[in-house]
Coordinates of C-alpha atoms and ligand atoms in Angstrom, one line a residue:
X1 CA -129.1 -81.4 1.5
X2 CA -127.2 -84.6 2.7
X3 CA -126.3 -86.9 -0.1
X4 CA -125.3 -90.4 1.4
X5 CA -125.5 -94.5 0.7
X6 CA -129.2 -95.9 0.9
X7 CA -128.8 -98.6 3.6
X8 CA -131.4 -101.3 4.6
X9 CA -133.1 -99.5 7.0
X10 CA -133.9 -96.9 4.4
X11 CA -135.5 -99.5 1.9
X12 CA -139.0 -98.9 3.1
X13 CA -138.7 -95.3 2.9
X14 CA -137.4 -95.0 -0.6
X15 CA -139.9 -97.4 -1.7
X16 CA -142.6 -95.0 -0.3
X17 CA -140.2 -92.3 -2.3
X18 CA -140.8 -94.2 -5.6
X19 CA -144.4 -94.9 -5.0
X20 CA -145.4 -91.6 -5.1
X21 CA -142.6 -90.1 -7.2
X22 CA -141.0 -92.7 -9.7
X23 CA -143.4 -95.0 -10.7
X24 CA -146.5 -92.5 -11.7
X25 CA -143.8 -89.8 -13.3
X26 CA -141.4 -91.7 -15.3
X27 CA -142.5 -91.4 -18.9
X28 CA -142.7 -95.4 -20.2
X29 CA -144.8 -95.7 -16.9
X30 CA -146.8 -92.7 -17.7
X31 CA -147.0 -94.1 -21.0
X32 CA -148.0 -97.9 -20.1
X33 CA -150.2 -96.5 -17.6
X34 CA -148.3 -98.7 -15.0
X35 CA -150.0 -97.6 -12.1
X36 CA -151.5 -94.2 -10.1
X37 CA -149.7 -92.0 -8.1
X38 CA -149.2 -93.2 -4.9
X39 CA -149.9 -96.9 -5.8
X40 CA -147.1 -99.8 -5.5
X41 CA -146.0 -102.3 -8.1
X42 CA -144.7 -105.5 -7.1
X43 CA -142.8 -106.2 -10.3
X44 CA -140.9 -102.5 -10.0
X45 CA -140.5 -102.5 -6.0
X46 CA -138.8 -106.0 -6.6
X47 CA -136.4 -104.5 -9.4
X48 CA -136.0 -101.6 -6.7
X49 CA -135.1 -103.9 -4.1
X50 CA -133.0 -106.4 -5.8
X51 CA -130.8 -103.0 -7.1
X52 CA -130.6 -101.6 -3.6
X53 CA -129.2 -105.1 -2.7
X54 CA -126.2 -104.1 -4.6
X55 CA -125.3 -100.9 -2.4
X56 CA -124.3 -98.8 -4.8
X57 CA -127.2 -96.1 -4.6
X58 CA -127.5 -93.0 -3.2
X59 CA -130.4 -90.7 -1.9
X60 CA -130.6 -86.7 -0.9
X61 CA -132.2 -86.1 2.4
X62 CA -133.7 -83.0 3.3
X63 CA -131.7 -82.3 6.7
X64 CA -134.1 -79.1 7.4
X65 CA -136.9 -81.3 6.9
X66 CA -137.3 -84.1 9.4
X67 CA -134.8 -86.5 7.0
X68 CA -137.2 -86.8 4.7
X69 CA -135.7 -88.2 1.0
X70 CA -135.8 -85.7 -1.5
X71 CA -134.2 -87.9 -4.2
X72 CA -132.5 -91.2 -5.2
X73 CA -130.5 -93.1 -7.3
X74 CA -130.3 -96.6 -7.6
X75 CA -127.1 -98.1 -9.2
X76 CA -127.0 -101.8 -9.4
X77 CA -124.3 -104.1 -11.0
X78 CA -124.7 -105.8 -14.4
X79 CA -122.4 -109.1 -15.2
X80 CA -122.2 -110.7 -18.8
X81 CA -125.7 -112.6 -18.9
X82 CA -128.0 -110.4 -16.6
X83 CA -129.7 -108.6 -19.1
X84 CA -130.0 -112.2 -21.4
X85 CA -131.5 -113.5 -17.9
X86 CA -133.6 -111.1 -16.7
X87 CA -135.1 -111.1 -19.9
X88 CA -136.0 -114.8 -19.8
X89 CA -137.5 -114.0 -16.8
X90 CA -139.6 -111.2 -17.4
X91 CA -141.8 -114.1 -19.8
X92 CA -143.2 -115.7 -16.3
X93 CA -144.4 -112.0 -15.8
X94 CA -148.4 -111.4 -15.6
X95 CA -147.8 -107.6 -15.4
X96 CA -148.5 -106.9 -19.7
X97 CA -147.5 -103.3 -18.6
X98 CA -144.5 -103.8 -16.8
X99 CA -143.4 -106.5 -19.5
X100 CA -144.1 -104.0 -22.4
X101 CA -141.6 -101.5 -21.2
X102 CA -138.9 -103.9 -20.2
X103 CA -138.6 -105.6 -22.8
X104 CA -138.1 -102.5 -25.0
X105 CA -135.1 -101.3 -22.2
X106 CA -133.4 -105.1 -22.2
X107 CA -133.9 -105.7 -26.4
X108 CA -132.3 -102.4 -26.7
X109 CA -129.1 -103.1 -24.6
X110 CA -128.8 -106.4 -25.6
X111 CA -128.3 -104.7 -28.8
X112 CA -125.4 -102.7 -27.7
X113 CA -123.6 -105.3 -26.7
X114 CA -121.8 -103.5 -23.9
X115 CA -119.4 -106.2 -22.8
X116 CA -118.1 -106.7 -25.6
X117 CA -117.6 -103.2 -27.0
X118 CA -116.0 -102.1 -24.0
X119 CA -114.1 -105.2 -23.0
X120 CA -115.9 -105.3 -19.8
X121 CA -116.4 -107.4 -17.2
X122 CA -119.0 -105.2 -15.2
X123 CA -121.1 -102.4 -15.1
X124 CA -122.2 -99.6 -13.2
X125 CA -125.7 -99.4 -14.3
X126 CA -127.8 -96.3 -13.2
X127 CA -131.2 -97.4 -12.9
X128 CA -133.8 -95.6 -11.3
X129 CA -133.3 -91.7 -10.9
X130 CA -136.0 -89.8 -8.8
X131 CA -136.5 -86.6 -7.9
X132 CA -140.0 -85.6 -4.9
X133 CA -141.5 -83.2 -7.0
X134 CA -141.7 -80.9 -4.1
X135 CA -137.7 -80.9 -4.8
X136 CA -137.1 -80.8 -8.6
X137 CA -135.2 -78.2 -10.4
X138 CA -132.8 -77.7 -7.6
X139 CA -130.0 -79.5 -9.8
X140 CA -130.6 -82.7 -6.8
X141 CA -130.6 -85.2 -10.1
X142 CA -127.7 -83.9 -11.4
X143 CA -125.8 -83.8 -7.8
X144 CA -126.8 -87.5 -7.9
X145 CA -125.5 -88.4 -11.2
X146 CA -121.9 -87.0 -10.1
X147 CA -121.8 -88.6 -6.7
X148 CA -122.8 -92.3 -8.6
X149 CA -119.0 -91.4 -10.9
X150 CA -118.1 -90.8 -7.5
X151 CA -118.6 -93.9 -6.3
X152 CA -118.3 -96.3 -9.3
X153 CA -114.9 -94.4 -9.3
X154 CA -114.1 -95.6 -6.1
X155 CA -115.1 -99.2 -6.8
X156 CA -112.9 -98.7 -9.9
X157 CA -115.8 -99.4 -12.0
X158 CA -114.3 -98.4 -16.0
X159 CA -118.1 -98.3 -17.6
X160 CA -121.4 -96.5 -16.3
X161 CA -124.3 -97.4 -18.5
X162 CA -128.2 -95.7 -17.9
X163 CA -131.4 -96.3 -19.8
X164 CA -132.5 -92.5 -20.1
X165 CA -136.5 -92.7 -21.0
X166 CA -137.3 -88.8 -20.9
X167 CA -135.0 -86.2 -22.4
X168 CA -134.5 -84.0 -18.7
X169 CA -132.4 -87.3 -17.7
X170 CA -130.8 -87.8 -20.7
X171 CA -130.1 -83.9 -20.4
X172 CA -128.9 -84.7 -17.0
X173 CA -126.9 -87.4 -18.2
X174 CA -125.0 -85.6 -21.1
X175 CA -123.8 -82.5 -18.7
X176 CA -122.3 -85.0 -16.4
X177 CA -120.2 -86.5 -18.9
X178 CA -122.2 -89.6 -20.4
X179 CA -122.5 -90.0 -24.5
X180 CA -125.3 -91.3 -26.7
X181 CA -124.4 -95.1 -27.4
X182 CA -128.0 -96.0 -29.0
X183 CA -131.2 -94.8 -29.3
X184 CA -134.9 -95.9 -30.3
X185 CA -137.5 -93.9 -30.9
X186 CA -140.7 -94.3 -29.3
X187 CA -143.0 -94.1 -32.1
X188 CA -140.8 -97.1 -33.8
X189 CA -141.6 -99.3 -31.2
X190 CA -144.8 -101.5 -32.4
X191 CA -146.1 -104.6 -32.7
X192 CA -146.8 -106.8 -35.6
X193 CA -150.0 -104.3 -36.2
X194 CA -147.8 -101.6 -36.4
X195 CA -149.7 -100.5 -33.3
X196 CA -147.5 -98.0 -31.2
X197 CA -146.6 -100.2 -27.6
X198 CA -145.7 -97.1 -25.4
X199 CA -147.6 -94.3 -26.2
X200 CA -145.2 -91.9 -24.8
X201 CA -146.0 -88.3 -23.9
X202 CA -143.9 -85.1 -25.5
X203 CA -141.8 -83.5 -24.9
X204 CA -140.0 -87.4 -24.8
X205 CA -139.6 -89.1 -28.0
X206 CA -136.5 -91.5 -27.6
X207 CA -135.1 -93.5 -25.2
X208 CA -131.3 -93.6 -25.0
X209 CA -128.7 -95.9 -23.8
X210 CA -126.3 -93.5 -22.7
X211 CA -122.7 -94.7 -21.2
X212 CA -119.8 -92.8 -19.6
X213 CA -116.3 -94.7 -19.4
X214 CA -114.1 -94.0 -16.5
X215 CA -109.9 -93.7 -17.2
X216 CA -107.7 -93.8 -14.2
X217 CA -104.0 -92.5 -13.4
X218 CA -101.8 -95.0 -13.6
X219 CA -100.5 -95.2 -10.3
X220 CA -96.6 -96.0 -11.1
Ligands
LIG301 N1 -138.5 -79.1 -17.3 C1 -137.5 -78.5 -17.8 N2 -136.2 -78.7 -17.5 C2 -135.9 -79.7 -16.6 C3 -137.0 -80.5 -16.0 C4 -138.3 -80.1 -16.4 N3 -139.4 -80.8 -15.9 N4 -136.4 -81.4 -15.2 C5 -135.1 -81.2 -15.2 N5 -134.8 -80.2 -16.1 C6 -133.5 -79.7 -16.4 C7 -133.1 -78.6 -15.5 O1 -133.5 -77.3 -16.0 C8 -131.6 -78.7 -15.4 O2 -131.0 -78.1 -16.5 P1 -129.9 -76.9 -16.4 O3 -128.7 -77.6 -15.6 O4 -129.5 -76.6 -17.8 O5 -130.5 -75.8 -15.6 C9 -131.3 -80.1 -15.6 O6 -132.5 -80.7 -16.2 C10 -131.0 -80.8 -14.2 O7 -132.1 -80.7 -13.5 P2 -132.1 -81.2 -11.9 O8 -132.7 -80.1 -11.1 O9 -130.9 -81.8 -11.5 O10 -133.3 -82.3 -12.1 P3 -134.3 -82.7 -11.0 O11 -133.7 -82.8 -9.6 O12 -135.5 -81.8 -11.1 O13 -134.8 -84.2 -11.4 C11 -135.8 -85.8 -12.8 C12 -135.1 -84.5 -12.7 C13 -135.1 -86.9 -12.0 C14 -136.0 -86.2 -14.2 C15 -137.2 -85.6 -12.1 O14 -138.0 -84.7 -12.8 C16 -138.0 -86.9 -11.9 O15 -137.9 -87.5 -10.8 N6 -138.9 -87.3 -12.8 C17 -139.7 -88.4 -12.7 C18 -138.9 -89.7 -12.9 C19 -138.0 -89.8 -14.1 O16 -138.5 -89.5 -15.2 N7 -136.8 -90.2 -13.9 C20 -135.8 -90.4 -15.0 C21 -136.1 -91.6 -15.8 S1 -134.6 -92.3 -16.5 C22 -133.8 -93.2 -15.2 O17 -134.4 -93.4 -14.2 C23 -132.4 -93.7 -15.4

């Protein structure tokens, strides 16, 4: 397996990658029912795309197997006021589906307040981590996980932040280092009914906001 940057000549392949891997499997999708396997989504290949713009994400490419992308990851960078934005943003949305579950992932950071806890002035902020189901179980998630520190290391990035949704990435997430900053629970997330917005499947019942900060050597 080959583990390397995602470049723009790549972007139509990793789409394809998510369309039949990411955006059917991930539980809040599962759960909104955001769209079949296979199927694209304009409002999450535009959050793809927009990420990949940042060049911070990585894929695994079978080698043996004609280059084809077993897994990515796709880190993007998050200023003071991105997640305040994108929120406002997401209300000209006419996906209810897509809405539903990102407004529970932006309320919920914006309730961390990560800026300001860790006297930041950017993130690294994992995204989207998929695995072709042909390829799970191989430990290729977790390979990707440590070559993201690797990088955000070498951009001297001091915060990585995720939004884990099932608990095999926030499993993933713990062994590589990253800590439990916040959590809500799926079944707490309703509307004035009391009406349960994201059904979500077991064995997931919480989404976490999980962070990892990086320390360096001083270099005197
Ligand atoms: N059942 C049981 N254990 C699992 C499963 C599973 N379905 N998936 C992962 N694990 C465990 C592994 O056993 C392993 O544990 P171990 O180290 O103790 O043996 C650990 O998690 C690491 O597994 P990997 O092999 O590195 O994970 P994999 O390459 O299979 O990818 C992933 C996991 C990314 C969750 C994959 O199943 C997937 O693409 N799912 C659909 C999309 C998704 O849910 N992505 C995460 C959403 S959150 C986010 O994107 C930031």
């Amino acid at each position: 397996m080959e583990y390397k940057l995602i470049t723009a000549e790549y972007y139509e392949q990793v789409i394809e990658h998510l369309r039949k891997n990411f955006f059917a499997d991930e539980p809040l999708n599962r759960a909104a029912g955001l769209c079949q396997r296979g199927d694209g989504n304009h409002e999450l290949e535009h959050h793809s795309l927009s990420t990949l713009a940042d060049q911070l994400s990585i894929m695994a490419i079978d080698t043996q197997q004609d280059k084809q992308i077993a897994g990515v990851i796709l880190n993007g960078v998050l200023h003071p006021g991105d997640t305040e934005q994108a929120l406002q943003q997401l209300q000209q949305s006419s996906d209810e589906n897509y809405k539903t579950i990102m407004q529970l992932l932006y309320t919920h950071s914006l309730k961390a307040n990560l800026f300001e806890r860790y006297q930041v002035r950017r993130i690294f902020d994992v995204r989207i981590l998929s695995v072709d189901a042909r390829y799970r179980g191989q430990g290729i998630a977790k390979e990707l996980v440590r070559q993201s520190e690797q990088l955000a290391r070498q951009c001297e990035y001091c915060l990585l932040r995720a939004d884990a949704t099932g608990i095999f990435s926030q499993k993933i997430l713990r062994s590589q280092g990253f800590e439990t900053c916040s959590e809500q629970l799926y079944a707490k997330y309703t509307n004035a009914e009391g009406k349960i917005l994201l059904p979500v499947e077991a064995p997931h019942i919480k989404l976490q906001l999980l962070t990892k900060v990086l320390s360096y050597e001083s270099k005197q």
